[in-house]
Amino acid sequence: MRKPLVFALLAGSITLNGCLAAAAPILAGGFIGKKKFFDKKRDDDLPSSSRPVPPVAAAAQPGAVAVAPGQAIPAAVPAPPPPAPGSIPPGMQYLYGSGEASAISIQAYLGLTDFLLARASDFQVGHPVPSVVLAPGATLAAPKFMTCAANQQPAVVLDIDETALMNLGYEADDSQRNGPYDQSRWDRWETSGIGAVDPVPGALEAIRAARLAGIAVVYNSNRSAATSDSTVAALTLAGLGPAVHLKNLWLKGDGGNPGSGKDGRRWAISAKYCVIAMVGDQLGDFSDLFNAPDMGLAQRRAMTNSPMLRMLWGHGWFVLPNPLYGTAMKGNIDDVFPKDRRWTDPGPSIGNVPGPVSPQPVPAPVPAPVSASPVIVWPAPLQPAPTPVPAPAAKPRSSAPPVEAPGTYGPVQPPVKK
């Protein structure tokens, strides 16, 4: 997704009882990842767009000053200094430099490949395959999906920025800047930075496998339709083409929807293809319902794990990491951390239990005094085994066979001759 890489704290008016903050905005000088936030309208799906940060208490905002009635409004707090040359925000380190982020992306795309090949087999034998695009009128609590026609080609729909393409050149430049979002700079990047991108790890192999299996690859991005030729060139140079505008490339303004919502474009794509999988780095890459204005942070997170939607993750909906920008970058401490799961460091000691102490040297053992009592040896020495007693010899038997006496039962000894 095109991303707001401008990290920062909220700068805007603060409403306080007895204060004139509503009349004079007070700039906050805080930073997140060394990127400042300036309150201007922007598209959360654009790489250089700052996402809104919920307001925090005035005391928690560096440089925020309450103004009592009758007092003069103080001068604006000076902007923080620019980042040190060569330093980059932790989110950029993670997404663009770490093996961990690469492994997560490869894992997602390997899962996508397995899923697409299984669905392709179903198509080949004539089994019905469902669409994963929510239909008009659906809700997250009661989802219903588009219907695939029998003659439609299966397709996978991908976002572009930080899903298929990594905007390395733009982000490297942006990491060394400090200031408000500049849409014209992003427009210049779209047209002149086509050679400074790379495919997201795993994307190239998954897209090739999809096409070999007869599955169309379609892109749905909030890049500008006015610069579609440059986007086509960037995808082609990265090995992710071919891409043809309004055939397998849909951009902001296409599908009769001028805004950044993607549902209208998804429905237009679904009129041509049976969309069996979608890939993105924002929940809006799967449904605009996740970005409803009345949906709170906790509710939005809970819906991803609802019984009606949870089985779509990895089974039609595939998400990639993006710790830098977009609709995910919201919430203060109360929004993110439940109050019943808080912890306060008790310090080095708890109650009467002393804290950790340095280990003391162990003294050498003192030999036991010699006792006059008899020494007991343990275990006792083995005693010689007793001599076995021979069994008594058997009495000799007569060699004459036993005979039976008349009128008796059993053998009797023969009479002794005299």
Coordinates of C-alpha atoms in Angstrom, one line a residue:
M1 CA 0.0 0.0 0.0
R2 CA 1.1 3.5 -0.6
K3 CA 2.3 4.5 2.8
P4 CA 2.4 7.4 5.1
L5 CA 6.0 7.1 6.2
V6 CA 5.7 10.3 8.2
F7 CA 5.9 9.1 11.8
A8 CA 4.7 11.5 14.5
L9 CA 2.6 12.7 17.3
L10 CA -0.6 14.6 16.9
A11 CA -0.3 18.3 16.2
G12 CA -3.6 20.0 16.6
S13 CA -6.0 21.7 18.9
I14 CA -6.4 20.4 22.4
T15 CA -9.7 20.9 24.1
L16 CA -9.3 21.7 27.9
N17 CA -11.7 23.2 30.4
G18 CA -10.7 26.8 31.0
C19 CA -8.2 26.8 28.2
L20 CA -8.1 28.6 24.9
A21 CA -6.5 25.7 23.1
A22 CA -9.5 25.5 20.7
A23 CA -8.7 29.0 19.5
A24 CA -5.0 28.4 19.0
P25 CA -3.6 25.0 17.9
I26 CA -0.6 23.9 19.9
L27 CA 2.1 21.9 18.1
A28 CA 3.4 18.8 19.7
G29 CA 7.1 18.2 19.2
G30 CA 7.0 14.5 19.8
F31 CA 8.3 11.9 17.3
I32 CA 7.5 8.4 16.4
G33 CA 10.3 7.0 14.3
K34 CA 11.7 10.5 13.8
K35 CA 8.8 11.5 11.5
K36 CA 6.6 14.5 12.4
F37 CA 2.8 14.6 12.0
F38 CA 1.1 17.5 10.3
D39 CA -2.7 17.6 10.4
K40 CA -3.5 17.6 6.7
K41 CA -5.9 15.5 4.6
R42 CA -4.1 12.5 3.1
D43 CA -4.7 9.0 1.9
D44 CA -3.8 6.4 4.5
D45 CA -3.0 4.1 1.7
L46 CA -0.2 6.2 0.4
P47 CA 3.4 5.4 1.4
S48 CA 4.2 9.0 2.4
S49 CA 0.9 9.8 4.1
S50 CA 1.0 10.2 7.9
R51 CA -1.7 8.3 9.7
P52 CA -3.8 10.1 12.3
V53 CA -2.7 9.5 15.9
P54 CA -5.4 9.7 18.6
P55 CA -4.9 12.7 20.9
V56 CA -3.3 12.2 24.2
A57 CA -3.5 14.2 27.4
A58 CA -1.9 17.6 27.2
A59 CA 0.6 16.7 30.0
A60 CA 1.8 13.7 27.9
Q61 CA 2.5 15.8 24.8
P62 CA 5.9 17.3 24.7
G63 CA 5.7 21.1 24.4
A64 CA 1.9 21.3 25.0
V65 CA 1.0 24.2 27.2
A66 CA -2.4 25.0 28.7
V67 CA -3.5 28.6 28.4
A68 CA -5.7 30.0 31.2
P69 CA -8.3 32.6 30.5
G70 CA -6.9 36.1 30.2
Q71 CA -3.3 34.9 29.5
A72 CA -1.5 35.5 26.3
I73 CA -1.1 32.6 23.9
P74 CA 2.5 31.4 24.0
A75 CA 4.6 31.1 21.0
A76 CA 4.6 27.7 19.1
V77 CA 7.1 25.2 20.4
P78 CA 10.1 24.9 18.1
A79 CA 10.1 21.9 15.8
P80 CA 12.4 19.1 16.9
P81 CA 15.8 18.8 15.1
P82 CA 16.0 16.6 12.0
P83 CA 17.1 13.0 12.4
A84 CA 20.8 12.3 12.6
P85 CA 22.3 11.7 9.2
G86 CA 22.2 8.0 8.3
S87 CA 19.8 7.0 11.1
I88 CA 16.5 5.4 10.1
P89 CA 13.3 4.7 12.1
P90 CA 13.0 1.2 13.7
G91 CA 10.0 0.3 11.5
M92 CA 12.1 0.9 8.3
Q93 CA 14.9 -1.2 9.8
Y94 CA 12.4 -4.0 10.4
L95 CA 10.5 -3.9 7.1
Y96 CA 13.3 -3.2 4.7
G97 CA 16.4 -4.6 6.4
S98 CA 15.5 -7.5 8.7
G99 CA 15.5 -11.2 7.9
E100 CA 12.5 -11.5 10.1
A101 CA 10.3 -9.4 7.9
S102 CA 11.6 -11.2 4.8
A103 CA 10.7 -14.6 6.4
I104 CA 7.2 -13.5 7.2
S105 CA 6.6 -12.3 3.7
I106 CA 8.0 -15.5 2.2
Q107 CA 5.8 -17.5 4.6
A108 CA 2.7 -15.6 3.5
Y109 CA 3.5 -16.1 -0.2
L110 CA 4.3 -19.8 0.2
G111 CA 0.9 -20.2 1.8
L112 CA -0.7 -18.3 -1.0
T113 CA 1.0 -20.5 -3.6
D114 CA -0.3 -23.7 -1.9
F115 CA -3.8 -22.3 -1.7
L116 CA -3.8 -21.2 -5.4
L117 CA -2.6 -24.5 -6.7
A118 CA -5.3 -26.3 -4.7
R119 CA -8.0 -24.0 -6.0
A120 CA -6.6 -24.4 -9.6
S121 CA -7.0 -28.1 -9.3
D122 CA -10.7 -27.6 -8.2
F123 CA -11.3 -25.5 -11.3
Q124 CA -9.7 -28.1 -13.6
V125 CA -12.1 -30.8 -12.4
G126 CA -15.1 -28.6 -12.5
H127 CA -15.6 -28.2 -8.7
P128 CA -17.3 -24.9 -7.7
V129 CA -14.8 -22.4 -6.2
P130 CA -16.1 -19.5 -4.1
S131 CA -15.1 -15.9 -4.3
V132 CA -13.4 -14.2 -1.4
V133 CA -14.8 -10.7 -2.2
L134 CA -17.5 -9.4 0.2
A135 CA -20.6 -8.6 -1.8
P136 CA -22.5 -5.3 -1.6
G137 CA -24.7 -5.2 1.5
A138 CA -22.5 -7.6 3.4
T139 CA -21.3 -6.9 6.9
L140 CA -18.4 -8.2 8.9
A141 CA -20.8 -9.8 11.3
A142 CA -22.9 -11.4 8.5
P143 CA -20.5 -11.7 5.5
K144 CA -21.7 -12.8 2.1
F145 CA -19.6 -13.1 -0.9
M146 CA -19.7 -12.4 -4.7
T147 CA -20.8 -15.3 -6.9
C148 CA -18.4 -16.7 -9.5
A149 CA -19.8 -17.4 -13.0
A150 CA -19.0 -20.8 -14.5
N151 CA -16.9 -19.2 -17.3
Q152 CA -14.9 -16.8 -15.2
Q153 CA -11.1 -17.1 -15.0
P154 CA -9.8 -17.5 -11.4
A155 CA -7.7 -14.5 -10.2
V156 CA -5.7 -13.4 -7.2
V157 CA -5.9 -9.6 -6.4
L158 CA -2.8 -7.9 -4.8
D159 CA -2.1 -4.5 -3.5
I160 CA 1.1 -3.0 -4.9
D161 CA 3.1 -0.9 -2.4
E162 CA 4.7 -2.9 0.4
T163 CA 2.7 -5.9 -0.8
A164 CA 4.1 -6.6 -4.3
L165 CA 6.7 -3.8 -4.6
M166 CA 9.1 -2.3 -2.0
N167 CA 9.6 1.4 -2.5
L168 CA 13.2 1.3 -1.5
G169 CA 14.4 4.5 -3.2
Y170 CA 11.5 6.6 -1.9
E171 CA 11.8 5.3 1.7
A172 CA 15.6 5.8 1.8
D173 CA 15.0 9.4 0.8
D174 CA 12.1 9.8 3.2
S175 CA 14.0 8.4 6.2
Q176 CA 16.4 11.4 6.0
R177 CA 13.6 14.0 5.8
N178 CA 11.6 15.9 8.4
G179 CA 8.5 17.8 7.6
P180 CA 4.9 17.6 6.3
Y181 CA 3.6 15.2 3.7
D182 CA 4.3 16.4 0.2
Q183 CA 2.0 14.8 -2.4
S184 CA 3.9 16.3 -5.2
R185 CA 7.1 14.5 -4.0
W186 CA 5.2 11.2 -4.1
D187 CA 3.9 12.1 -7.6
R188 CA 7.5 12.7 -8.7
W189 CA 8.5 9.3 -7.2
E190 CA 5.8 7.5 -9.1
T191 CA 7.1 8.8 -12.4
S192 CA 10.9 8.9 -11.8
G193 CA 11.6 6.1 -9.3
I194 CA 10.5 3.1 -11.3
G195 CA 14.0 1.6 -11.2
A196 CA 14.5 2.0 -7.4
V197 CA 12.0 -0.7 -6.4
D198 CA 12.3 -4.4 -5.6
P199 CA 9.6 -7.2 -5.4
V200 CA 8.6 -8.1 -1.9
P201 CA 10.3 -11.3 -0.8
G202 CA 8.3 -14.3 -2.1
A203 CA 6.0 -12.3 -4.4
L204 CA 7.8 -13.0 -7.6
E205 CA 7.7 -16.8 -7.2
A206 CA 4.1 -16.8 -6.1
I207 CA 3.0 -14.7 -9.0
R208 CA 4.8 -16.9 -11.5
A209 CA 3.3 -20.0 -10.0
A210 CA -0.2 -18.5 -10.2
R211 CA 0.2 -17.7 -13.9
L212 CA 1.5 -21.1 -14.7
A213 CA -1.6 -22.6 -13.0
G214 CA -3.9 -20.5 -15.2
I215 CA -4.8 -17.9 -12.5
A216 CA -4.9 -14.3 -13.4
V217 CA -2.8 -11.8 -11.4
V218 CA -4.7 -8.5 -10.8
Y219 CA -3.4 -5.4 -9.0
N220 CA -5.7 -3.1 -7.0
S221 CA -3.7 0.0 -5.7
N222 CA -4.3 3.5 -4.5
R223 CA -1.6 4.8 -6.8
S224 CA -2.9 7.4 -9.1
A225 CA -4.6 6.5 -12.4
A226 CA -2.9 9.5 -13.9
T227 CA 0.5 7.9 -13.6
S228 CA -0.6 4.4 -14.6
D229 CA 2.1 4.1 -17.3
S230 CA 4.8 4.6 -14.7
T231 CA 3.2 2.0 -12.4
V232 CA 3.1 -0.5 -15.3
A233 CA 6.8 0.2 -15.9
A234 CA 7.7 -0.3 -12.3
L235 CA 5.9 -3.6 -12.1
T236 CA 7.5 -4.8 -15.3
L237 CA 11.0 -3.9 -14.3
A238 CA 10.5 -5.7 -11.0
G239 CA 9.4 -8.8 -12.9
L240 CA 5.8 -8.6 -11.7
G241 CA 4.3 -7.8 -15.1
P242 CA 2.6 -7.8 -17.5
A243 CA 0.1 -5.2 -16.2
V244 CA -2.5 -3.5 -18.3
H245 CA -4.5 -0.6 -16.9
L246 CA -8.2 -1.5 -16.3
K247 CA -7.6 -5.1 -17.3
N248 CA -5.4 -6.4 -14.5
L249 CA -4.3 -3.1 -13.0
W250 CA -6.9 -1.0 -11.1
L251 CA -5.9 2.3 -9.6
K252 CA -7.4 5.1 -7.5
G253 CA -10.3 6.7 -9.4
D254 CA -11.1 3.5 -11.4
G255 CA -14.4 1.7 -11.0
G256 CA -16.4 4.9 -10.5
N257 CA -15.0 5.5 -7.0
P258 CA -12.7 8.5 -6.7
G259 CA -11.8 7.9 -3.1
S260 CA -9.3 5.5 -1.5
G261 CA -11.9 2.8 -0.8
K262 CA -11.3 -0.4 -2.8
D263 CA -14.6 -2.1 -2.6
G264 CA -15.9 -0.5 -5.8
R265 CA -12.8 -1.7 -7.7
R266 CA -13.1 -5.1 -6.2
W267 CA -16.7 -5.5 -7.4
A268 CA -15.6 -4.3 -10.9
I269 CA -12.8 -6.8 -10.9
S270 CA -15.3 -9.5 -9.8
A271 CA -17.4 -8.8 -12.8
K272 CA -14.5 -10.1 -15.0
Y273 CA -12.8 -12.6 -12.7
C274 CA -13.6 -15.1 -10.0
V275 CA -11.4 -13.7 -7.2
I276 CA -10.2 -16.7 -5.2
A277 CA -7.5 -14.9 -3.1
M278 CA -6.5 -11.4 -2.1
V279 CA -3.1 -10.1 -0.7
G280 CA -2.4 -6.9 1.1
D281 CA -0.7 -5.2 4.1
Q282 CA -3.8 -3.3 5.3
L283 CA -7.3 -4.6 6.3
G284 CA -8.7 -2.2 3.7
D285 CA -7.1 -4.5 1.1
F286 CA -9.8 -7.0 1.9
S287 CA -12.8 -4.9 2.7
D288 CA -13.6 -1.2 3.3
L289 CA -15.9 -2.3 6.2
F290 CA -12.8 -2.6 8.4
N291 CA -12.3 1.2 7.9
A292 CA -15.8 2.3 8.9
P293 CA -15.6 5.6 10.8
D294 CA -17.6 4.2 13.7
M295 CA -15.5 1.1 14.2
G296 CA -13.3 1.4 17.3
L297 CA -9.8 0.0 17.5
A298 CA -10.8 -2.9 19.8
Q299 CA -13.8 -3.8 17.7
R300 CA -11.7 -3.7 14.5
R301 CA -9.2 -6.1 16.0
A302 CA -11.9 -8.4 17.4
M303 CA -13.6 -8.7 14.0
T304 CA -10.4 -10.2 12.5
N305 CA -10.9 -13.1 14.9
S306 CA -14.7 -13.4 14.6
P307 CA -16.1 -16.9 13.9
M308 CA -17.3 -15.7 10.5
L309 CA -14.0 -14.3 9.3
R310 CA -11.1 -15.9 11.1
M311 CA -10.9 -18.9 8.7
L312 CA -10.3 -16.5 5.7
W313 CA -6.8 -15.6 7.0
G314 CA -4.5 -17.9 5.1
H315 CA -7.5 -19.4 3.2
G316 CA -8.2 -16.7 0.7
W317 CA -7.0 -13.6 2.6
F318 CA -3.2 -13.2 3.0
V319 CA -1.7 -10.4 5.0
L320 CA 1.9 -9.1 4.9
P321 CA 3.7 -7.1 7.6
N322 CA 3.8 -3.3 7.6
P323 CA 4.8 -1.6 10.9
L324 CA 5.2 1.8 9.3
Y325 CA 2.0 3.4 8.1
G326 CA -1.7 3.1 7.3
T327 CA -4.9 2.3 9.2
A328 CA -3.0 -0.1 11.6
M329 CA -1.0 2.8 13.1
K330 CA -3.6 4.1 15.6
G331 CA -4.4 4.1 19.3
N332 CA -3.1 5.4 22.6
I333 CA -2.2 3.4 25.6
D334 CA -5.9 2.9 26.7
D335 CA -6.8 1.8 23.2
V336 CA -4.0 -0.7 22.8
F337 CA -3.4 -2.1 26.3
P338 CA -6.4 -3.4 28.4
K339 CA -6.5 -1.8 31.8
D340 CA -6.9 -5.2 33.6
R341 CA -3.6 -6.3 32.0
R342 CA -1.4 -3.5 33.3
W343 CA 1.7 -4.0 35.4
T344 CA 3.8 -1.6 37.4
D345 CA 7.4 -2.4 38.2
P346 CA 7.5 -3.0 42.0
G347 CA 11.2 -2.1 42.2
P348 CA 14.1 -4.1 43.5
S349 CA 12.1 -5.4 46.6
I350 CA 8.6 -6.6 47.1
G351 CA 7.1 -6.1 50.6
N352 CA 9.4 -7.7 53.2
V353 CA 11.2 -9.8 50.6
P354 CA 14.6 -8.3 50.0
G355 CA 15.7 -7.6 46.5
P356 CA 18.5 -9.5 44.8
V357 CA 21.9 -9.3 46.5
S358 CA 25.4 -10.0 45.2
P359 CA 26.5 -13.6 45.8
Q360 CA 28.9 -14.0 48.7
P361 CA 32.0 -16.3 48.6
V362 CA 31.3 -19.8 49.9
P363 CA 33.7 -20.6 52.8
A364 CA 35.9 -23.7 52.5
P365 CA 34.5 -26.8 54.3
V366 CA 35.9 -27.5 57.8
P367 CA 37.0 -31.2 58.4
A368 CA 35.0 -33.0 61.0
P369 CA 36.9 -33.9 64.3
V370 CA 38.1 -37.5 64.7
S371 CA 35.7 -39.5 67.0
A372 CA 36.8 -42.3 69.4
S373 CA 33.7 -44.2 68.7
P374 CA 33.9 -47.2 66.4
V375 CA 33.9 -46.3 62.7
I376 CA 30.9 -47.6 60.9
V377 CA 31.6 -48.4 57.3
W378 CA 28.7 -47.9 54.9
P379 CA 27.9 -49.7 52.9
A380 CA 29.0 -52.7 54.8
P381 CA 31.5 -55.0 53.0
L382 CA 30.0 -58.0 51.3
Q383 CA 30.0 -61.3 53.3
P384 CA 31.0 -64.5 51.5
A385 CA 28.1 -66.4 50.2
P386 CA 27.0 -69.5 52.2
T387 CA 28.2 -72.9 51.0
P388 CA 25.3 -74.6 49.2
V389 CA 23.9 -77.7 50.9
P390 CA 23.7 -80.7 48.6
A391 CA 20.2 -82.1 48.1
P392 CA 19.7 -85.6 49.7
A393 CA 20.3 -88.5 47.4
A394 CA 17.3 -90.3 46.0
K395 CA 16.5 -93.8 47.3
P396 CA 17.2 -96.6 44.8
R397 CA 14.2 -98.2 43.3
S398 CA 13.7 -101.9 42.5
S399 CA 14.1 -102.7 38.9
A400 CA 11.2 -105.1 38.9
P401 CA 8.0 -103.6 37.5
P402 CA 5.1 -103.1 39.9
V403 CA 2.2 -105.5 39.8
E404 CA -1.4 -105.2 40.9
A405 CA -2.7 -107.6 43.5
P406 CA -6.0 -109.0 42.7
G407 CA -8.9 -107.0 44.1
T408 CA -6.7 -104.0 44.7
Y409 CA -6.2 -100.8 42.9
G410 CA -2.8 -99.5 42.0
P411 CA 0.6 -101.2 41.9
V412 CA 2.0 -103.2 44.8
Q413 CA 5.5 -104.4 45.4
P414 CA 6.2 -108.0 44.4
P415 CA 6.4 -110.5 47.2
V416 CA 9.8 -111.2 48.7
K417 CA 11.1 -114.7 48.0
K418 CA 12.3 -116.7 50.9

